[in-house]
Coordinates of C-alpha atoms and ligand atoms in Angstrom, one line a residue:
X1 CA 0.0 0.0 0.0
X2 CA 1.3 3.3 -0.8
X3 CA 1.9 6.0 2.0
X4 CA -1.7 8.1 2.4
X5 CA 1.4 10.8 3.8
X6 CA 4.3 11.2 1.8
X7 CA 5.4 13.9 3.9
X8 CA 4.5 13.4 7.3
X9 CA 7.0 13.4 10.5
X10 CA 8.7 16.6 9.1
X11 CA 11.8 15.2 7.6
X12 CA 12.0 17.4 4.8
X13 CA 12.3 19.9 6.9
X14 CA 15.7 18.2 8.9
X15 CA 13.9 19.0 12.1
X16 CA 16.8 18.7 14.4
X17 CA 15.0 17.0 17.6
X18 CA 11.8 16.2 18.8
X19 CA 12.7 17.6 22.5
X20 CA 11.1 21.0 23.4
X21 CA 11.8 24.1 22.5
X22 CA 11.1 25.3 26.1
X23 CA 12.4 24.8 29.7
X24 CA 9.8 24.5 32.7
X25 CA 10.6 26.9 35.2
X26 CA 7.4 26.5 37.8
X27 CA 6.1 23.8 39.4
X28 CA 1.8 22.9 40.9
X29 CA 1.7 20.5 43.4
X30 CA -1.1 17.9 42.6
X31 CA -3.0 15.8 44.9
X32 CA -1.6 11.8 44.8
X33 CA -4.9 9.6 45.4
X34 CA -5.4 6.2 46.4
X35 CA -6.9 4.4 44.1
X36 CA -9.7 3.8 46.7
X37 CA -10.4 7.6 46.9
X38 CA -10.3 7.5 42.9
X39 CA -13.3 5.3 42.9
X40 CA -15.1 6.9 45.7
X41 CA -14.3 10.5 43.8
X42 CA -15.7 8.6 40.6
X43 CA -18.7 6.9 41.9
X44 CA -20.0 10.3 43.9
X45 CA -19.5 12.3 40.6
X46 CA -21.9 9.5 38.6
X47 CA -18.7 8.5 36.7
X48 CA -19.2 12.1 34.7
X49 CA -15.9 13.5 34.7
X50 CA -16.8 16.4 34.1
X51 CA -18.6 16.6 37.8
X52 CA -15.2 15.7 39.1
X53 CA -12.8 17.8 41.7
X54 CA -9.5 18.5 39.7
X55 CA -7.9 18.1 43.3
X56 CA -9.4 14.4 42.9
X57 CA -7.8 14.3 39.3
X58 CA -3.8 13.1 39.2
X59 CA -3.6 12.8 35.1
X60 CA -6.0 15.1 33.7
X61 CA -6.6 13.9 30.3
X62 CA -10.2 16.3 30.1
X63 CA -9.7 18.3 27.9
X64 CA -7.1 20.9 26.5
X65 CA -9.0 23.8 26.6
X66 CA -7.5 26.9 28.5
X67 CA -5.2 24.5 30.2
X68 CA -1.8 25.3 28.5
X69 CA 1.1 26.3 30.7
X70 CA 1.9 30.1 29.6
X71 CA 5.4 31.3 28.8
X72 CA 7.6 33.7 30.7
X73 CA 6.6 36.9 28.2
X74 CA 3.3 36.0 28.3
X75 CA 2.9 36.2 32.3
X76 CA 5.2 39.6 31.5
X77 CA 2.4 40.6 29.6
X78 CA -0.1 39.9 32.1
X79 CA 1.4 43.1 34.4
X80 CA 1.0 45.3 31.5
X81 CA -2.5 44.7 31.0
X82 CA -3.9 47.8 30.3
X83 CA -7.8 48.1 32.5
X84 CA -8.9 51.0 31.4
X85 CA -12.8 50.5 30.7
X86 CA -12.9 51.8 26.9
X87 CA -10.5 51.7 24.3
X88 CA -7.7 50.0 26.1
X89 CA -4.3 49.9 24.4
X90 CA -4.3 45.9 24.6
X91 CA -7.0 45.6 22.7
X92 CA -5.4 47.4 19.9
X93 CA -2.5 45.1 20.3
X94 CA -4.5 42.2 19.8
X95 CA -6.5 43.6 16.9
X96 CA -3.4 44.6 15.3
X97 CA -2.3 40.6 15.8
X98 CA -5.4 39.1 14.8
X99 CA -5.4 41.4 11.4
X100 CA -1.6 40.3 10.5
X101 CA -2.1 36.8 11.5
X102 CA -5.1 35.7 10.1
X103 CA -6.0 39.0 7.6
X104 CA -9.6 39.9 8.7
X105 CA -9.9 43.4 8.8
X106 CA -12.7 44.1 12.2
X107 CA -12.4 41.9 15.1
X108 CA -14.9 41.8 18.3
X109 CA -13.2 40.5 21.4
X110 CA -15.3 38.0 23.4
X111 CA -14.7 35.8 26.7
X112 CA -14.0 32.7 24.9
X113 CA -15.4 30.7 21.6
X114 CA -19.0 30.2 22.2
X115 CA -19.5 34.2 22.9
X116 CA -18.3 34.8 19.5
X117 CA -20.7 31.8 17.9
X118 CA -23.8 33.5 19.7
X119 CA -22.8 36.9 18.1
X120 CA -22.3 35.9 14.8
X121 CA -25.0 33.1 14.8
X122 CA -27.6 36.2 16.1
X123 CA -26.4 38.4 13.3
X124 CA -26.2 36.5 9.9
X125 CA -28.8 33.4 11.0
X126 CA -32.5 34.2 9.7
X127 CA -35.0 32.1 11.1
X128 CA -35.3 28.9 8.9
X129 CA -32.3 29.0 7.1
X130 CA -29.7 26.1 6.9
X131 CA -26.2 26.0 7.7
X132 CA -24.3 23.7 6.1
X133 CA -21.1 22.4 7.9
X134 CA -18.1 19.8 8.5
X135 CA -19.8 17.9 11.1
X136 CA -20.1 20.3 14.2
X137 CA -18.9 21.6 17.3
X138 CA -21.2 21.1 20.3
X139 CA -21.8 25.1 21.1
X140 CA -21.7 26.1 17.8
X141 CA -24.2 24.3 16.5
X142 CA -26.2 25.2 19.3
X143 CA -25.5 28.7 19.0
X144 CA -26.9 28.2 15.0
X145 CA -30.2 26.4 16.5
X146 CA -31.3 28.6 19.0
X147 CA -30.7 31.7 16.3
X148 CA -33.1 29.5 14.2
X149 CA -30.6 27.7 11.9
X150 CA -30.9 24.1 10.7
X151 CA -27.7 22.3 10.3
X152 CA -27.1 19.8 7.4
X153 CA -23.5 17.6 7.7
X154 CA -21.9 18.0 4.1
X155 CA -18.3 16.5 5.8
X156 CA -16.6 14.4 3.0
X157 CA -17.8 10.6 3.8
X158 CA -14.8 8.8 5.1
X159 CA -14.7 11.4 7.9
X160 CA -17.4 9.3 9.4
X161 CA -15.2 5.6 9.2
X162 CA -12.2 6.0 11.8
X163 CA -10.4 3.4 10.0
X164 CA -10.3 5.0 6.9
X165 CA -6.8 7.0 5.7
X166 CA -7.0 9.9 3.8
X167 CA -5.0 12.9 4.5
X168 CA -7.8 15.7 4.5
X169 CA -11.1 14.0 6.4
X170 CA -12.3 17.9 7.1
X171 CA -12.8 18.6 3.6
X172 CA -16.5 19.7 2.8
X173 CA -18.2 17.0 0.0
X174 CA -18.5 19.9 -2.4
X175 CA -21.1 17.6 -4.2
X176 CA -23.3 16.8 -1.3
X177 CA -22.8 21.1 -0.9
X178 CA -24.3 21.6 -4.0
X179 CA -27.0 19.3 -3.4
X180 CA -27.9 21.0 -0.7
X181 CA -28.0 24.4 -2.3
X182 CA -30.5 22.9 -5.2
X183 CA -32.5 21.1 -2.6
X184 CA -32.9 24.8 -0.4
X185 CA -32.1 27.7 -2.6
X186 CA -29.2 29.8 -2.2
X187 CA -31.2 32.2 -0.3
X188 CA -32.1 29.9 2.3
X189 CA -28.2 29.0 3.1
X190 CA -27.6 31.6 6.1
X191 CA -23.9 30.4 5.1
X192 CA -21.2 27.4 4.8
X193 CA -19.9 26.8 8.0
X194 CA -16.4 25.3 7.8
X195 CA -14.1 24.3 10.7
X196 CA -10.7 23.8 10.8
X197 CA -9.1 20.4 12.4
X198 CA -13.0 18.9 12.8
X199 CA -13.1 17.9 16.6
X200 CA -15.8 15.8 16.4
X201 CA -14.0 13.8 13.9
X202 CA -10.8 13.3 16.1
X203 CA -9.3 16.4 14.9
X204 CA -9.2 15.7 11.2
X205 CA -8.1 18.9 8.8
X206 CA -9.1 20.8 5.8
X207 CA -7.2 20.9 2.9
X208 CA -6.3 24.6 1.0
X209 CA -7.4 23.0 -2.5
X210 CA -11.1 22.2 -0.4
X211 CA -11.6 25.5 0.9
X212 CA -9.9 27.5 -2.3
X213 CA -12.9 25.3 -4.0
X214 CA -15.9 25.9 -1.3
X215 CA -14.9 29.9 -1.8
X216 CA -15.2 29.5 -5.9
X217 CA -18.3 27.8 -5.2
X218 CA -20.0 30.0 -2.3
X219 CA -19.1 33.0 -4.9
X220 CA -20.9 31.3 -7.6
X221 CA -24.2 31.2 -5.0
X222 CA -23.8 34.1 -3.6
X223 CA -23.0 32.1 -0.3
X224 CA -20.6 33.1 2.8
X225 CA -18.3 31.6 4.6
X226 CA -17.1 31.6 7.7
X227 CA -14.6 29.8 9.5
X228 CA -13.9 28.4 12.9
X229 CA -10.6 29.1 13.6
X230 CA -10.3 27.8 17.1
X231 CA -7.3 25.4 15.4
X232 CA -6.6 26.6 12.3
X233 CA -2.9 27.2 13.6
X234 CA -2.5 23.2 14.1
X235 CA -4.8 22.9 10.7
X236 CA -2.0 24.9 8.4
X237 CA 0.4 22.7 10.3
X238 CA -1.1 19.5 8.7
X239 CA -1.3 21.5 5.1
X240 CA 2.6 22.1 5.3
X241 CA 3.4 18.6 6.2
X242 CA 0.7 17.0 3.7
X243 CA -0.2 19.4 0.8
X244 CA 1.5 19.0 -1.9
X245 CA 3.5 22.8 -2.6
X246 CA 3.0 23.8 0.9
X247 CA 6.1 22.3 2.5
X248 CA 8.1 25.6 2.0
X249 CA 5.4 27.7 3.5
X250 CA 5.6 28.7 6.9
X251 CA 2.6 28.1 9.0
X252 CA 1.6 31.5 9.4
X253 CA 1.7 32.0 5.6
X254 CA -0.2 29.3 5.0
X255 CA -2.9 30.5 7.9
X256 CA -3.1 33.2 6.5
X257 CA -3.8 32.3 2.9
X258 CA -6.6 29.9 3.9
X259 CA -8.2 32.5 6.2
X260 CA -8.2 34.8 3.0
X261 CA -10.7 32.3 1.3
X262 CA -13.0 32.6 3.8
X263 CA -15.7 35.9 4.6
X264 CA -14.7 35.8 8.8
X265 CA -13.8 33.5 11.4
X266 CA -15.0 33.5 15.2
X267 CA -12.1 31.5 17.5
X268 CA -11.6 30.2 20.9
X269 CA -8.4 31.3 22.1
X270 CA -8.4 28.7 24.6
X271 CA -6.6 25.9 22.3
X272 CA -4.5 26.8 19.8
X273 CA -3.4 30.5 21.5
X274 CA -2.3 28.7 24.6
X275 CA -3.9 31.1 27.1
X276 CA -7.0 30.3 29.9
X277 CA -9.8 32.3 28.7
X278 CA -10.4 34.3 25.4
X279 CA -11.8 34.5 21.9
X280 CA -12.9 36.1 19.0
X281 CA -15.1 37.3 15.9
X282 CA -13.7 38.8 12.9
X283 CA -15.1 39.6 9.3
X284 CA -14.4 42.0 6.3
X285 CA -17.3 43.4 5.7
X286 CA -18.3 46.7 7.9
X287 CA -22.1 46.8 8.3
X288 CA -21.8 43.0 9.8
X289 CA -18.5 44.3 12.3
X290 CA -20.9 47.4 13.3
X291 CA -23.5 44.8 13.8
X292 CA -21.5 42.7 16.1
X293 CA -19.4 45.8 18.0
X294 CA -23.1 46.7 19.1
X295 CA -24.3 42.8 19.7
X296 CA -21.0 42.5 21.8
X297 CA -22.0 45.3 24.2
X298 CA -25.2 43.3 24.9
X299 CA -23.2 40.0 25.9
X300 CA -20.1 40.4 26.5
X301 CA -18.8 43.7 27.2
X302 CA -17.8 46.5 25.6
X303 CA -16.3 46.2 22.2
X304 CA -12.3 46.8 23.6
X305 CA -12.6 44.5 26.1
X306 CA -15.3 42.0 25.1
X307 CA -15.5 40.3 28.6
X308 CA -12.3 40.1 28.8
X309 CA -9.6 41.3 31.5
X310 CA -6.6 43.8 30.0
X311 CA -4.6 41.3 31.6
X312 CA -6.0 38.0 29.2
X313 CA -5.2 40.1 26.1
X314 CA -2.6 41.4 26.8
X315 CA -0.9 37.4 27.5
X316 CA -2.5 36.2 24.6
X317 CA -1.0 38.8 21.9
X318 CA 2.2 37.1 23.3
X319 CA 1.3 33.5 22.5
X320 CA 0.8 34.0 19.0
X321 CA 3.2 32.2 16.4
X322 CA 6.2 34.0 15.6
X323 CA 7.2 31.5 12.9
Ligands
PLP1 C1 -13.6 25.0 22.2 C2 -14.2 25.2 20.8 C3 -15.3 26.1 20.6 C4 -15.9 26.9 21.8 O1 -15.0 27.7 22.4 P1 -15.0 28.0 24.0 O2 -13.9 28.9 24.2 O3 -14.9 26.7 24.7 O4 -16.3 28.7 24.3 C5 -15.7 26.3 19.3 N1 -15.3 25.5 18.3 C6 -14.3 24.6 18.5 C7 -13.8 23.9 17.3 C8 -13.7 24.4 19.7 O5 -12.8 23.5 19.9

C-alpha cells in the first residue's frame, strides 16, 4: 500500500530533535490519590468526569481547553494589562495581531469561543435557514439552532469511518454542498460553516485546495463563509506537512492564505493561542462588524474588552506564532 502521507514526521524539513523548544521553570503540586479515593471520587461524581474535583484528578486527560502552561513573556504581559474601561491599548494590540495573522480586517473580542458563535449566529442566522457544515462543534451548533438555523452535515464521507486514511477527512463534499443548495435555494443558506481540524472527527483537517474550492463555489451562489478558527494554527500545520506545494510555506503564511478564502472566522483562544480564557469574531465586511461591535456590548462587554480582562489580552498577543 502506498503511504496516504508522503510527507508526514517533518523530515523534509531536517527537524533537528523532537525535544522542546522550552524549559519548565514552575512547578503545581497535585494531589496523589489512592486508588480507593479514585473510585469513591468517581462513583459520587456518577462517573461524569466532568462533575469531578480537579484536586481528585492526578492525570487530567479532560480536555485541552485553557489548560496550557503560559510562557515567561506572556505572564510579562499579564502586568501590562492595560484596564482602562474603553479603548484600552491591549485591545489594539491584539486587533493589530489578529489582522496580520489571520488577515480579517474588524475583530470583536469575546470571553471565549462560544461568545463569538452566539454573536455571529444572532447576526447572519435568519429564522429557517440552513447551515451547512463539516460535522459540528457542540456550542456552535447550538448557537446556530437557538438563532433558528438548521444544520445539514456536508463533511466528506470517510470522515465518518475512523479506519479510513485519507490525509484531508475535514474537507466539505463539495457535491453533497451543491445538493444542498438545489434542494434549499441559495437564499435559504444563512452560510457554509467550515471548521478547521474537525473535533468531532478526532481532529481531522481541511485541505487549502477544499476550501480554495468551497470559496469558488459559495461566490458562484452568492454564499458566505465563515470559518472556525479555534485550530486553524494546528490545521496549516497539517497543510505544510501533507499538501502537496505547501512544504516551504511557513505556518503563518499558510494560515493566513486559507483564512483569506474565507468571509470571517469567530475562535476560541483557549486551544491553539495557549492562554486560559479568550476569543474572537472577525469579518471584512463593515455593516456585519458594526453589527457585532453593538451585539457585543449586549453580551459580552464593551467592544475593547469584550468580557475580557486587559490582563487576558494582553498574554495572549504574546502567545501568538512567531514563525
Ligand atoms: C472549544 C471550541 C469552541 C468553543 O469555544 P469555547 O472557548 O470553549 O467557548 C468552538 N469551536 C471549536 C472547534 C472548539 O474546539
Amino acid at each position: 500500500m502506498t503511504d496516504p502521507f508522503p510527507q508526514t514526521m517533518g523530515q523534509q524539513f531536517g527537524r533537528r530533535s523532537w525535544a522542546e523548544p522550552w524549559k519548565i521553570k514552575m512547578v503545581e503540586h497535585l494531589t496523589v490519590t489512592t486508588r480507593e479515593e479514585r473510585e469513591k471520587a468517581l462513583t459520587e461524581a456518577g462517573f461524569n468526569t466532568f462533575l469531578l474535583k480537579s484536586d481528585d484528578v492526578y492525570i487530567d486527560l479532560l480536555t485541552d481547553s485553557g489548560t496550557n502552561a503560559m510562557s515567561d513573556v506572556q505572564w510579562a504581559g499579564m502586568m501590562r494589562g492595560d484596564e482602562a474601561y474603553a479603548g484600552s491599548r491591549n485591545f489594539y494590540c491584539l486587533e493589530e495581531a489578529v489582522q496580520n495573522f489571520y488577515g480579517y480586517k474588524h475583530i470583536v473580542p469575546t470571553h471565549q469561543g462560544r461568545g463569538a458563535e452566539h454573536l455571529i449566529s444572532q447576526a447572519v442566522i435568519k429564522k429557517g435557514q440552513y447551515v451547512p457544515g463539516n460535522m459540528y462543534f457542540t456550542t456552535t451548533r447550538l448557537h446556530q439552532e437557538l438563532a433558528g438555523g438548521i444544520f445539514i452535515d456536508v463533511i466528506l464521507d470517510e470522515a465518518h469511518d475512523p479506519a479510513v486514511l485519507h490525509p484531508f477527512k475535514g474537507d466539505i463534499d463539495l457535491e453533497k454542498l451543491e445538493a444542498v443548495i438545489a434542494t434549499h435555494g441559495a437564499e435559504n443558506i444563512a452560510y457554509v460553516s467550515l471548521a478547521g481540524t474537525v473535533n468531532m472527527a478526532g481532529g481531522q483537517p481541511v485541505s487549502m485546495a477544499n476550501v480554495k474550492a468551497l470559496r469558488a463555489l459559495c461566490d458562484h451562489h452568492g454564499i458566505k463563509l465563515y470559518l472556525d478558527a479555534t485550530r486553524m494554527v494546528e490545521n496549516s500545520f497539517f497543510i505544510q506537512e501533507r499538501e502537496p506545494g505547501y512544504a516551504d510555506k511557513s505556518v503563518a503564511e499558510i494560515l493566513k492564505e486559507f483564512c483569506s478564502y474565507t468571509d470571517g472566522a469567530w475562535m476560541s483562544a483557549k486551544k491553539d493561542s495557549l492562554v486560559n480564557i479568550g476569543g474572537w469574531v472577525a469579518v471584512n465586511d463593515q455593516s456585519l462588524f458594526e453589527e457585532l461591535r453593538n451585539l457585543v456590548v449586549v453580551y459580552e462587554g464593551l467592544h475593547t474588552y469584550g468580557g475580557l480582562a486587559g490582563a487576558t489580552s494582553k498574554r495572549w498577543r504574546s502567545a501568538l506564532p512567531s514563525r
